[in-house]
XYZ file of C-alpha atoms in Angstrom:
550
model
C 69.039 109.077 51.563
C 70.727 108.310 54.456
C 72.930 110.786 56.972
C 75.837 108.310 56.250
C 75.049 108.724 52.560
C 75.086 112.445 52.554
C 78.207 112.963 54.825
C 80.186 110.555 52.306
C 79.018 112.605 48.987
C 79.693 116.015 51.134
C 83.143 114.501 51.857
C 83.929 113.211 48.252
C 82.850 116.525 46.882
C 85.073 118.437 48.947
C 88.090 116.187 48.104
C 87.099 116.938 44.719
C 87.627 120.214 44.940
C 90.824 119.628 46.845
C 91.674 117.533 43.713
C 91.189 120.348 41.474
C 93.363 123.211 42.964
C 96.331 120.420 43.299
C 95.768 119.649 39.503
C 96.154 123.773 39.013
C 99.383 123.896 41.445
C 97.249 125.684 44.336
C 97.506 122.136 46.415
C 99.123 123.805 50.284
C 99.336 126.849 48.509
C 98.336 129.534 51.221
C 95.219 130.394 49.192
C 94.048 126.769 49.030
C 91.952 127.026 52.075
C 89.892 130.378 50.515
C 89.036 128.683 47.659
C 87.998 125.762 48.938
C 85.617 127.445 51.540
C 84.448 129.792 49.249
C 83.106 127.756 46.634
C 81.792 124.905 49.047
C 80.162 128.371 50.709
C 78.618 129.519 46.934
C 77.167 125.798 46.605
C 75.689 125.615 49.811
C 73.948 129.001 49.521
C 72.739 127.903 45.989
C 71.410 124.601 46.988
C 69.689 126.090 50.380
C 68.170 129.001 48.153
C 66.690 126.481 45.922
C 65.335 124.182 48.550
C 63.943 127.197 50.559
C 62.085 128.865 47.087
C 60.533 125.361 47.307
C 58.993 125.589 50.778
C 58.242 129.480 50.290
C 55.913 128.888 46.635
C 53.937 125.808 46.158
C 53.931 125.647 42.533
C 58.010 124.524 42.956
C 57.407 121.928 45.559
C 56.438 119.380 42.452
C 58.488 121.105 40.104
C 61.369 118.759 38.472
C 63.475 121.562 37.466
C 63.046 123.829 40.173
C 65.943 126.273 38.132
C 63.912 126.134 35.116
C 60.657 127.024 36.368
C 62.556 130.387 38.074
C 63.679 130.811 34.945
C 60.552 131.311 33.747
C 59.158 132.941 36.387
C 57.959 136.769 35.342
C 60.376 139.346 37.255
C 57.639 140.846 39.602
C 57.028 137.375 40.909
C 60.418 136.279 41.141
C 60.927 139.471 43.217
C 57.820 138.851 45.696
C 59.168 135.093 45.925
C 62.660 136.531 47.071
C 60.542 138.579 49.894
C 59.278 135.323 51.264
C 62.442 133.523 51.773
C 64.116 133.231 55.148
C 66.012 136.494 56.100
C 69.008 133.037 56.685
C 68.538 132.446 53.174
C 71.120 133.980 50.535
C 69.129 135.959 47.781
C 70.010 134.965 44.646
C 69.485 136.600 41.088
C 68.685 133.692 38.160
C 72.235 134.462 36.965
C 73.788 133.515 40.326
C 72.586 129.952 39.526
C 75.391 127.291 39.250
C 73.167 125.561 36.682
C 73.859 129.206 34.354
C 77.657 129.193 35.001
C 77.953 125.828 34.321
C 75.662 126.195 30.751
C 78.088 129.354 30.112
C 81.342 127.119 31.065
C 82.362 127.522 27.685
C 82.401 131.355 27.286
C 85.380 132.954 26.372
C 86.844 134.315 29.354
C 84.406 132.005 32.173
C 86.958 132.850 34.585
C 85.544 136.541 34.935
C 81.941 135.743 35.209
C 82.891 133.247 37.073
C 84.742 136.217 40.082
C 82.237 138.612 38.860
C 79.093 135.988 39.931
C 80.491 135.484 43.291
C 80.860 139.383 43.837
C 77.601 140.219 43.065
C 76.308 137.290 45.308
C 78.523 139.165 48.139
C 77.142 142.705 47.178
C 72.892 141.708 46.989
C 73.816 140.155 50.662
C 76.184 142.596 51.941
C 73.819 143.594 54.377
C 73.208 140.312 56.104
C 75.968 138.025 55.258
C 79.100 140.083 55.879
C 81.239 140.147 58.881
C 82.740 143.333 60.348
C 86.157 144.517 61.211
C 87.378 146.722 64.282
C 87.362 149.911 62.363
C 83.831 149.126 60.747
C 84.708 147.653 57.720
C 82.423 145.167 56.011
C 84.530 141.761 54.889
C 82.299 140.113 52.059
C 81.693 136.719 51.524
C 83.544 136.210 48.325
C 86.629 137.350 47.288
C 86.291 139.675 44.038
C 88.771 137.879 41.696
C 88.784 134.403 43.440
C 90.401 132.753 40.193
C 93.534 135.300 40.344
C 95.261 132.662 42.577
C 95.698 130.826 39.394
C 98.814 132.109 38.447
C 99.264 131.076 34.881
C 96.371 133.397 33.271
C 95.505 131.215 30.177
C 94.475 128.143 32.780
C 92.095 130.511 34.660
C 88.720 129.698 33.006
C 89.914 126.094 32.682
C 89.987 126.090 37.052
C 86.657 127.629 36.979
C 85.352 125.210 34.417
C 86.167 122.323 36.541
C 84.948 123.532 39.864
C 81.913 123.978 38.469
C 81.737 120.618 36.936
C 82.281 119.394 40.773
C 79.187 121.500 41.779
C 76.612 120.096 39.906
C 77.413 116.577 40.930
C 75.913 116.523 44.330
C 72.761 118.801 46.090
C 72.467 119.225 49.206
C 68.592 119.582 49.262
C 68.439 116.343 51.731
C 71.109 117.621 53.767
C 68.888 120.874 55.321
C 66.822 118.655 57.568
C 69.752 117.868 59.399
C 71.100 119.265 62.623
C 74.070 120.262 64.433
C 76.135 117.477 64.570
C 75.906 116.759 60.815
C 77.293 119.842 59.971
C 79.987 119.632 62.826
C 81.307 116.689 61.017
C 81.157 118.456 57.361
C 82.988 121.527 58.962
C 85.948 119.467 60.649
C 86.475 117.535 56.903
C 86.596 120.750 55.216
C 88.546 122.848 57.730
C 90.998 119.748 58.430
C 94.111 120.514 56.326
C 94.104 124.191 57.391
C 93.428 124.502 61.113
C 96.911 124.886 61.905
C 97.643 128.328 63.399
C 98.480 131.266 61.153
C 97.081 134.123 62.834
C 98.880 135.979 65.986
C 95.936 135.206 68.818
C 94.318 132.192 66.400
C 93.279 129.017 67.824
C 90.882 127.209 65.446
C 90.160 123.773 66.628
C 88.395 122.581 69.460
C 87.769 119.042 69.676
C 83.733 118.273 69.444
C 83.825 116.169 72.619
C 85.161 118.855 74.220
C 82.611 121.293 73.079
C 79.783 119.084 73.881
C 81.055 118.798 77.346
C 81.236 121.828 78.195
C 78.085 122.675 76.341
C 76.077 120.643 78.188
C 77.723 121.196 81.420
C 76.490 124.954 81.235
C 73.358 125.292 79.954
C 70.268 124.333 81.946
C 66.948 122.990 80.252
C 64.825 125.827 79.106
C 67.128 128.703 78.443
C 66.116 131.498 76.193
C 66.931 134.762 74.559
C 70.512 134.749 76.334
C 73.475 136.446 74.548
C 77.007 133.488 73.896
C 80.084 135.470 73.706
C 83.581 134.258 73.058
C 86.867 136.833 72.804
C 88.969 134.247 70.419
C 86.729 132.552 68.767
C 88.701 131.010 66.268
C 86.586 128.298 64.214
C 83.518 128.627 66.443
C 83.562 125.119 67.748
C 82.473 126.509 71.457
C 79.973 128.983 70.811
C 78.297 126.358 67.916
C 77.946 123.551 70.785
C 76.579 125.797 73.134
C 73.997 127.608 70.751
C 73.213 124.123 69.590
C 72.138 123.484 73.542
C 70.644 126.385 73.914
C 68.596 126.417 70.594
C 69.654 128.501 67.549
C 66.580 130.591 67.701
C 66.939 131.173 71.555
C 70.567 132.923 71.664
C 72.509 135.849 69.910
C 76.615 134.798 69.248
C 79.258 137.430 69.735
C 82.959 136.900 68.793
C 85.917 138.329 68.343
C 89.313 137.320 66.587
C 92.303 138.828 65.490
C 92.655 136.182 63.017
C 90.776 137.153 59.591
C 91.437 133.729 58.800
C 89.854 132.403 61.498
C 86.433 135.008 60.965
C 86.343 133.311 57.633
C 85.956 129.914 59.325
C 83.384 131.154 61.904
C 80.964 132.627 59.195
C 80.883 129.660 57.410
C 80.417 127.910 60.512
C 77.572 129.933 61.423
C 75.718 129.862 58.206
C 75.807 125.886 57.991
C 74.401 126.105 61.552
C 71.758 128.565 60.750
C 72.585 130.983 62.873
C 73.033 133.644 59.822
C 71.224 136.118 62.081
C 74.389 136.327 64.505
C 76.835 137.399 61.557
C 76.840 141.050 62.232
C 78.462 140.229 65.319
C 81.077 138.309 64.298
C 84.332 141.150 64.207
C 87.475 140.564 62.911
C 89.877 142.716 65.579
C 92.359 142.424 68.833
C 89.719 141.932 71.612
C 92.556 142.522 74.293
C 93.158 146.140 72.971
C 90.193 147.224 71.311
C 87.338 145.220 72.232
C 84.323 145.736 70.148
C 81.003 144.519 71.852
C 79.785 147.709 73.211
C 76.550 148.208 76.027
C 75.687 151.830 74.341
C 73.214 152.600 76.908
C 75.617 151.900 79.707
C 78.995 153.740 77.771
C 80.885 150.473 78.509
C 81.737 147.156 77.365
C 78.225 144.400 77.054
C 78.289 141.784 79.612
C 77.091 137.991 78.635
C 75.275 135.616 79.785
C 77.669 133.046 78.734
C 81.057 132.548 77.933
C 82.881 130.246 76.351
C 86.621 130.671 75.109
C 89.780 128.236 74.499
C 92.207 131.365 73.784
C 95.570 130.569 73.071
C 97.823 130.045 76.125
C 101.572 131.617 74.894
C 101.999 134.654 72.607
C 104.938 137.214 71.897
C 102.365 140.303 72.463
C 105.070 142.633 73.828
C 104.536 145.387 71.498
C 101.465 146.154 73.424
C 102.560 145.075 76.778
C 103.135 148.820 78.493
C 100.124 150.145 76.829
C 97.713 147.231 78.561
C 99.188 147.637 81.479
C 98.345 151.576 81.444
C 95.428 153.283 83.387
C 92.906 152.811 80.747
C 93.190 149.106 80.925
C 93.205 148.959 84.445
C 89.696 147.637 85.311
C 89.620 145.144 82.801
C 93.160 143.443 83.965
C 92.595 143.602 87.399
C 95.246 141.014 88.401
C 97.971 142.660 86.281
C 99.456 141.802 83.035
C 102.718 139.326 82.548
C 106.304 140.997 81.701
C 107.914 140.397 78.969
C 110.571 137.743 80.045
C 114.186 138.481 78.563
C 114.701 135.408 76.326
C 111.342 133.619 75.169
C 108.914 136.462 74.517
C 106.320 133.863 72.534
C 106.078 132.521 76.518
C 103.898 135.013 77.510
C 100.857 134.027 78.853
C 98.175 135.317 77.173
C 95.714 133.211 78.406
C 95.899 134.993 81.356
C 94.385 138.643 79.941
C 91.654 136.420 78.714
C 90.827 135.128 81.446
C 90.433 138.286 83.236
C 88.406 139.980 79.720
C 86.178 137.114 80.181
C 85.507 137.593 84.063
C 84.889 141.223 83.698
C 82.314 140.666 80.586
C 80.272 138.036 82.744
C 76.850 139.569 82.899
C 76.171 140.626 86.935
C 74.770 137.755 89.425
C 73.582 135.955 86.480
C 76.666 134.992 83.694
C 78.453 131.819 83.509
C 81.495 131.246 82.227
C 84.177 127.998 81.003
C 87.437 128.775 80.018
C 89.791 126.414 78.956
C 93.232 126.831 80.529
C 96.370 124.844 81.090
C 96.642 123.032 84.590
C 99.347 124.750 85.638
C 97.060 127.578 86.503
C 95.122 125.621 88.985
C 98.357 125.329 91.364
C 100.613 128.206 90.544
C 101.710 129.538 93.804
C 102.215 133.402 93.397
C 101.837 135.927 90.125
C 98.816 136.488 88.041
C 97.073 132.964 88.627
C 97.249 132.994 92.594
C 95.513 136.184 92.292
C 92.844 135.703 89.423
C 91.972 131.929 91.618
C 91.661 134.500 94.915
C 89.041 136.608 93.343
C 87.012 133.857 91.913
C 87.023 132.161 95.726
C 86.381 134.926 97.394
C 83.457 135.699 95.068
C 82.144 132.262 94.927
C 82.014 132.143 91.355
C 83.666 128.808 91.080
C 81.260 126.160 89.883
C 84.218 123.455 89.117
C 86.951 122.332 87.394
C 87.911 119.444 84.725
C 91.185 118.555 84.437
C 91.414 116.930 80.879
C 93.746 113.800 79.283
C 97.115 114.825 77.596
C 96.890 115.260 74.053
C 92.819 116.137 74.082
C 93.818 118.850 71.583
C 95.815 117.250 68.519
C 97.835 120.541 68.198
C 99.143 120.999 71.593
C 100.714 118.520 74.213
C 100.095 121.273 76.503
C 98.052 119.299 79.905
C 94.441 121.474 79.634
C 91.681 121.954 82.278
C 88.330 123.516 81.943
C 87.502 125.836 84.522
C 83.961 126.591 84.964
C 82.561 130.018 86.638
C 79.111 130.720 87.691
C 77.898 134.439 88.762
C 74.408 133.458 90.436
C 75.991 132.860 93.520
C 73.837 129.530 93.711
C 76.799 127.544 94.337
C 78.134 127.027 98.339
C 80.877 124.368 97.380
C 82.602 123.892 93.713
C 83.252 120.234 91.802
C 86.939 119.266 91.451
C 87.183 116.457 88.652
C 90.334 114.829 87.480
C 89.640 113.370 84.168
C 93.333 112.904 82.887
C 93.484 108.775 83.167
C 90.507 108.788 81.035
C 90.300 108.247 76.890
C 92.217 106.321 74.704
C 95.682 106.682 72.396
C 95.009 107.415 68.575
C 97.425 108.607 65.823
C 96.042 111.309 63.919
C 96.731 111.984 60.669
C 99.665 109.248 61.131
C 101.884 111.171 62.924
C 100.100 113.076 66.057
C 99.157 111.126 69.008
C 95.767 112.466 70.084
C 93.464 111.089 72.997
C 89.984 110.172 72.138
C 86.797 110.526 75.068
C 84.809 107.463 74.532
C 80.850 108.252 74.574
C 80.263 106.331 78.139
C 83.404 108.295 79.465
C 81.779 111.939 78.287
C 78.421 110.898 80.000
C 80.503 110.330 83.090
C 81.804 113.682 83.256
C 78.853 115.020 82.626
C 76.821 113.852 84.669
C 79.256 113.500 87.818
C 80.128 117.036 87.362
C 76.043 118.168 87.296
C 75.067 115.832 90.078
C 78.114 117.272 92.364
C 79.092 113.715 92.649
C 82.172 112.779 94.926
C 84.114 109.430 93.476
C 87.256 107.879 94.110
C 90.267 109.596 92.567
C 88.183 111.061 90.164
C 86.170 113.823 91.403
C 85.697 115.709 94.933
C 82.972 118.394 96.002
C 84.853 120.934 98.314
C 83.495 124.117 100.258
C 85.348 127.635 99.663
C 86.705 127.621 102.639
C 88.769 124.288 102.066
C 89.721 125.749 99.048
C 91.056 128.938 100.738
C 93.311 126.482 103.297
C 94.832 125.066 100.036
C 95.772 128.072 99.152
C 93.036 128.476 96.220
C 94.208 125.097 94.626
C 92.009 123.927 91.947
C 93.547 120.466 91.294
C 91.357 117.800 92.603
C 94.297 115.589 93.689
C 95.014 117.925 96.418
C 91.648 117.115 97.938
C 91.650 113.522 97.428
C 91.745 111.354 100.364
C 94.721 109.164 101.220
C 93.858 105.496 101.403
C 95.747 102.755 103.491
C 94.951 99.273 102.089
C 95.214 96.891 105.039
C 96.484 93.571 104.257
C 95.998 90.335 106.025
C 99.528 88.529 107.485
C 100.344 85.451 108.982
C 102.998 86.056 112.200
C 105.357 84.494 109.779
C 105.120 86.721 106.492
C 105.235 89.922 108.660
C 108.867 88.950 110.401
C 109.679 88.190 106.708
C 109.080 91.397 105.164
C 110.561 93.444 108.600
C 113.511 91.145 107.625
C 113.759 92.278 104.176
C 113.218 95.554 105.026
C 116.035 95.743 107.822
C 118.532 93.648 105.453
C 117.666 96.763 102.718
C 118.207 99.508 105.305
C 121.320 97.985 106.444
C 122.751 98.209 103.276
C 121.690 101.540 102.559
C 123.324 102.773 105.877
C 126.693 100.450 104.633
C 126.567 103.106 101.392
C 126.238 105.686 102.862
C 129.007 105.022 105.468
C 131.205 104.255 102.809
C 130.299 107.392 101.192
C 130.949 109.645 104.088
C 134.442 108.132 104.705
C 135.345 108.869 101.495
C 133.634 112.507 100.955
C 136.501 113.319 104.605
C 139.424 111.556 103.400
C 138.751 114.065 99.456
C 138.581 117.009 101.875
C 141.362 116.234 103.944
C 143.659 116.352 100.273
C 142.369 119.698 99.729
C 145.202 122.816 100.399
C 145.129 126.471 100.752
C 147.106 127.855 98.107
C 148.281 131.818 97.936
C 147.578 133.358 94.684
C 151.114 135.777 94.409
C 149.954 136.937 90.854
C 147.753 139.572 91.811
């Protein structure tokens, strides 16, 4: 079967689904999203159990009913089988199967072993599969009464009847052999009707061509056993491209996000991707306030060797304002923390404490870092940005900058750059790229205008930025000191060189245009005589007159 075929019946089966919660009045309902990722998560984990018992026992690689033959397994086998799987793999009891719901479908009240099969699933796997929040909580993969969101009672067991008739239509046993970008796509369909922004700090979406970019900007050939952190992770998109460079086995994710919604999203993300052994650092919690990544040893926050973060820019976060401007947050937010402006308190820029988080978690003469900001932080003159850009100068830790098209991101028209930060001191000069003339128009979803990278015009970045390549309006390689005359500018334009063209002219088309241009001047200077009479003869009419009232 081929990749094409697969992604279409992933895609059809997930609009299926989609189908099925509109035909039960749960279509944009807030809980949509929940169901659909949880049972697309409970038939993943089934198929991928199945296919793995398969590679683990050879008697079930030529078995036609793989189910059956577990079925009739004797319980002490089926228990040393479940020791051999992948410590990725979900274990699953016989009764997990969707092949025994969907023989049960017509059981008097399905609906509850259809909630009380997913809760078990989440209990056996608590251990591996479960995400954390700031206070130590365990969140579970399932929800324990996922049909409740059915409101009318008696329709319950009917929803859960034809879910599960969706589920058996489609395996995903070929699917397993694929790799990242597969499952990139699949993610994006399913996550694409609910990646607007619901949570205070939550940014889901960040386009793949971004993500490969930077991915592959920041990770040299042969990296291993390096730590990937990101402080608002939202989705996952960054820290899945770069552990996809890196190799799954060969890094350890860390995230945090205050958006539970968006931890939901990033497990899923991380179990298509097989990185299942990163889960128990995924926590769900306000990274700004209470951070949760701690170096035990060292009584103090970890430091990374990478870091990769597109935290949201503007955010009302007032209510803790004072308190992370206080003594205790002092080191962290070195360049001081924005005030709380009178009118538009959602203007706050947030982006800001990130930036400084991220900084002061980069791991000592050896972390890198790309952060995706808006331009206006490469040129702001004074405040927070002038002295975050002075720091990273005067500490060479400035690899380069890409300043990205408008619209990049479908849901913001904010203009974005990537700023990229390296601690190894390697670097003597920094890469200044302006990439904004590049990509092309494209309506999204019919309504949002959204600019699209062509292939050749990622490879040019790419490799222009990791070849320190000077072009023409494009891209410039300065030295820190330039950048410290320019007042710790990041915007390539400001280093561009000027450029006379020269043009060839006969004697007689140069007294032509001096002509024209003398003929335009003298009428200019005709206005603006005309305007000056008349401005003095207005201000001669104007009189002094007492006010007696007072």
């Amino acid at each position: 079967m081929t990749t094409e075929t697969i992604i279409a019946n992933t895609k059809q089966m997930i609009d299926d689904l989609k189908t099925v919660c509109a035909n039960f009045g749960l279509g944009n309902a807030s809980s949509e999203y929940k169901i659909i990722t949880e049972i697309f998560l409970y038939k993943f984990l089934n198929d991928k159990f199945l296919y793995e018992v398969q590679q683990a026992d050879e008697r079930l690689k030529d078995s036609e009913n793989v189910e059956q033959t577990l079925n009739n397994m004797p319980e002490d086998d089926y228990e040393m089988l479940m020791m051999q799987l992948p410590a990725a793999t979900a274990k699953l009891k016989r009764e997990h199967f969707i092949s025994y719901l969907f023989n049960h479908k017509n059981d008097d009240k399905f609906n509850e072993l259809f909630d009380a099969t997913l809760w078990d699933i989440s209990n056996t796997n608590l251990d591996v599969f479960s995400v954390s929040t700031g206070s130590g909580d365990k969140i579970r993969l399932f929800d324990q009464n996922l049909s409740l969101n059915v409101t009318e009672s008696n329709r319950r067991s009917d929803f859960c009847r034809a879910m599960i008739d969706k589920l058996v239509t489609f395996s995903f046993a070929d699917a397993f052999s694929q790799k990242y970008d597969f499952f990139a796509t699949i993610f994006e369909y399913l996550i694409k009707d609910y990646n607007k922004d619901f949570g205070k700090y939550a940014e889901y979406y960040t386009p793949h061509s971004i993500a490969s970019i930077i991915a592959r900007i920041m990770v040299p050939q042969g990296t291993q056993n390096v730590t990937v952190y990101d402080p608002a992770a939202g989705s996952g998109t960054l820290v899945l491209a770069l552990a996809h460079e890196i190799g799954e086995n060969n890094c350890t994710i860390y995230t945090q996000d205050i958006s539970q919604k968006s931890n939901e999203f990033l497990r899923l993300n991380l179990i298509l991707n097989n990185l299942v052994h990163s889960l128990g650092h995924v926590v769900h919690g306000d990274t700004l306030l209470s951070p949760q990544h701690l170096n035990r040893q060292k009584n103090g926050l970890m430091k990374f060797d990478y870091i990769v973060s597109n935290p949201p820019f503007n955010v009302d976060f007032s209510d803790n304002r004072d308190t992370l401007a206080g003594e205790n947050y002092k080191e962290r937010f070195w360049a001081g923390v924005p005030k709380v402006p009178n009118k538009k308190k959602d203007s706050m820029a947030i982006y800001q404490m990130f930036l400084q988080h991220i900084i002061f978690s980069m791991k000592e003469n050896s972390g890198r870092t790309a952060i995706v900001v808006p331009t206006g932080f490469l040129t702001a003159g004074t405040g927070i940005p002038k002295t975050i850009r002075e720091r990273i100068v005067k500490e060479k830790m400035l690899r380069g900058v890409v300043s990205m098209p408008s619209n990049i991101f479908a849901t913001t028209g904010t203009n974005v750059s990537v700023v990229f930060l390296d601690n190894t001191k390697k670097y003597d000069k920094a890469i200044l790229m302006d990439a904004s003339k590049l990509g092309t128009k494209v309506k999204v979803d019919g309504k949002n205008q959204r600019t699209v990278l062509s292939d050749q015009e990622i490879e040019d970045i790419i490799n222009t930025f990791n070849n320190f390549e000077t072009k023409d309006d494009f891209s410039v390689v300065v030295d820190y000191d330039k950048i410290e005359q320019k007042k710790c500018s990041f915007s390539a334009g400001q280093y561009f060189e000027v450029k006379i063209e020269y043009v060839e002219l006969t004697q007689e088309e140069f007294q032509a245009k001096m002509d024209d241009y003398m003929d335009k001047l003298t009428e200019l200077f005709g206005e603006g005589n005309t305007l000056q009479t008349e401005i003095l003869e207005q201000l001669k009419k104007v009189k002094y007159e007492a006010n007696y009232d007072k």
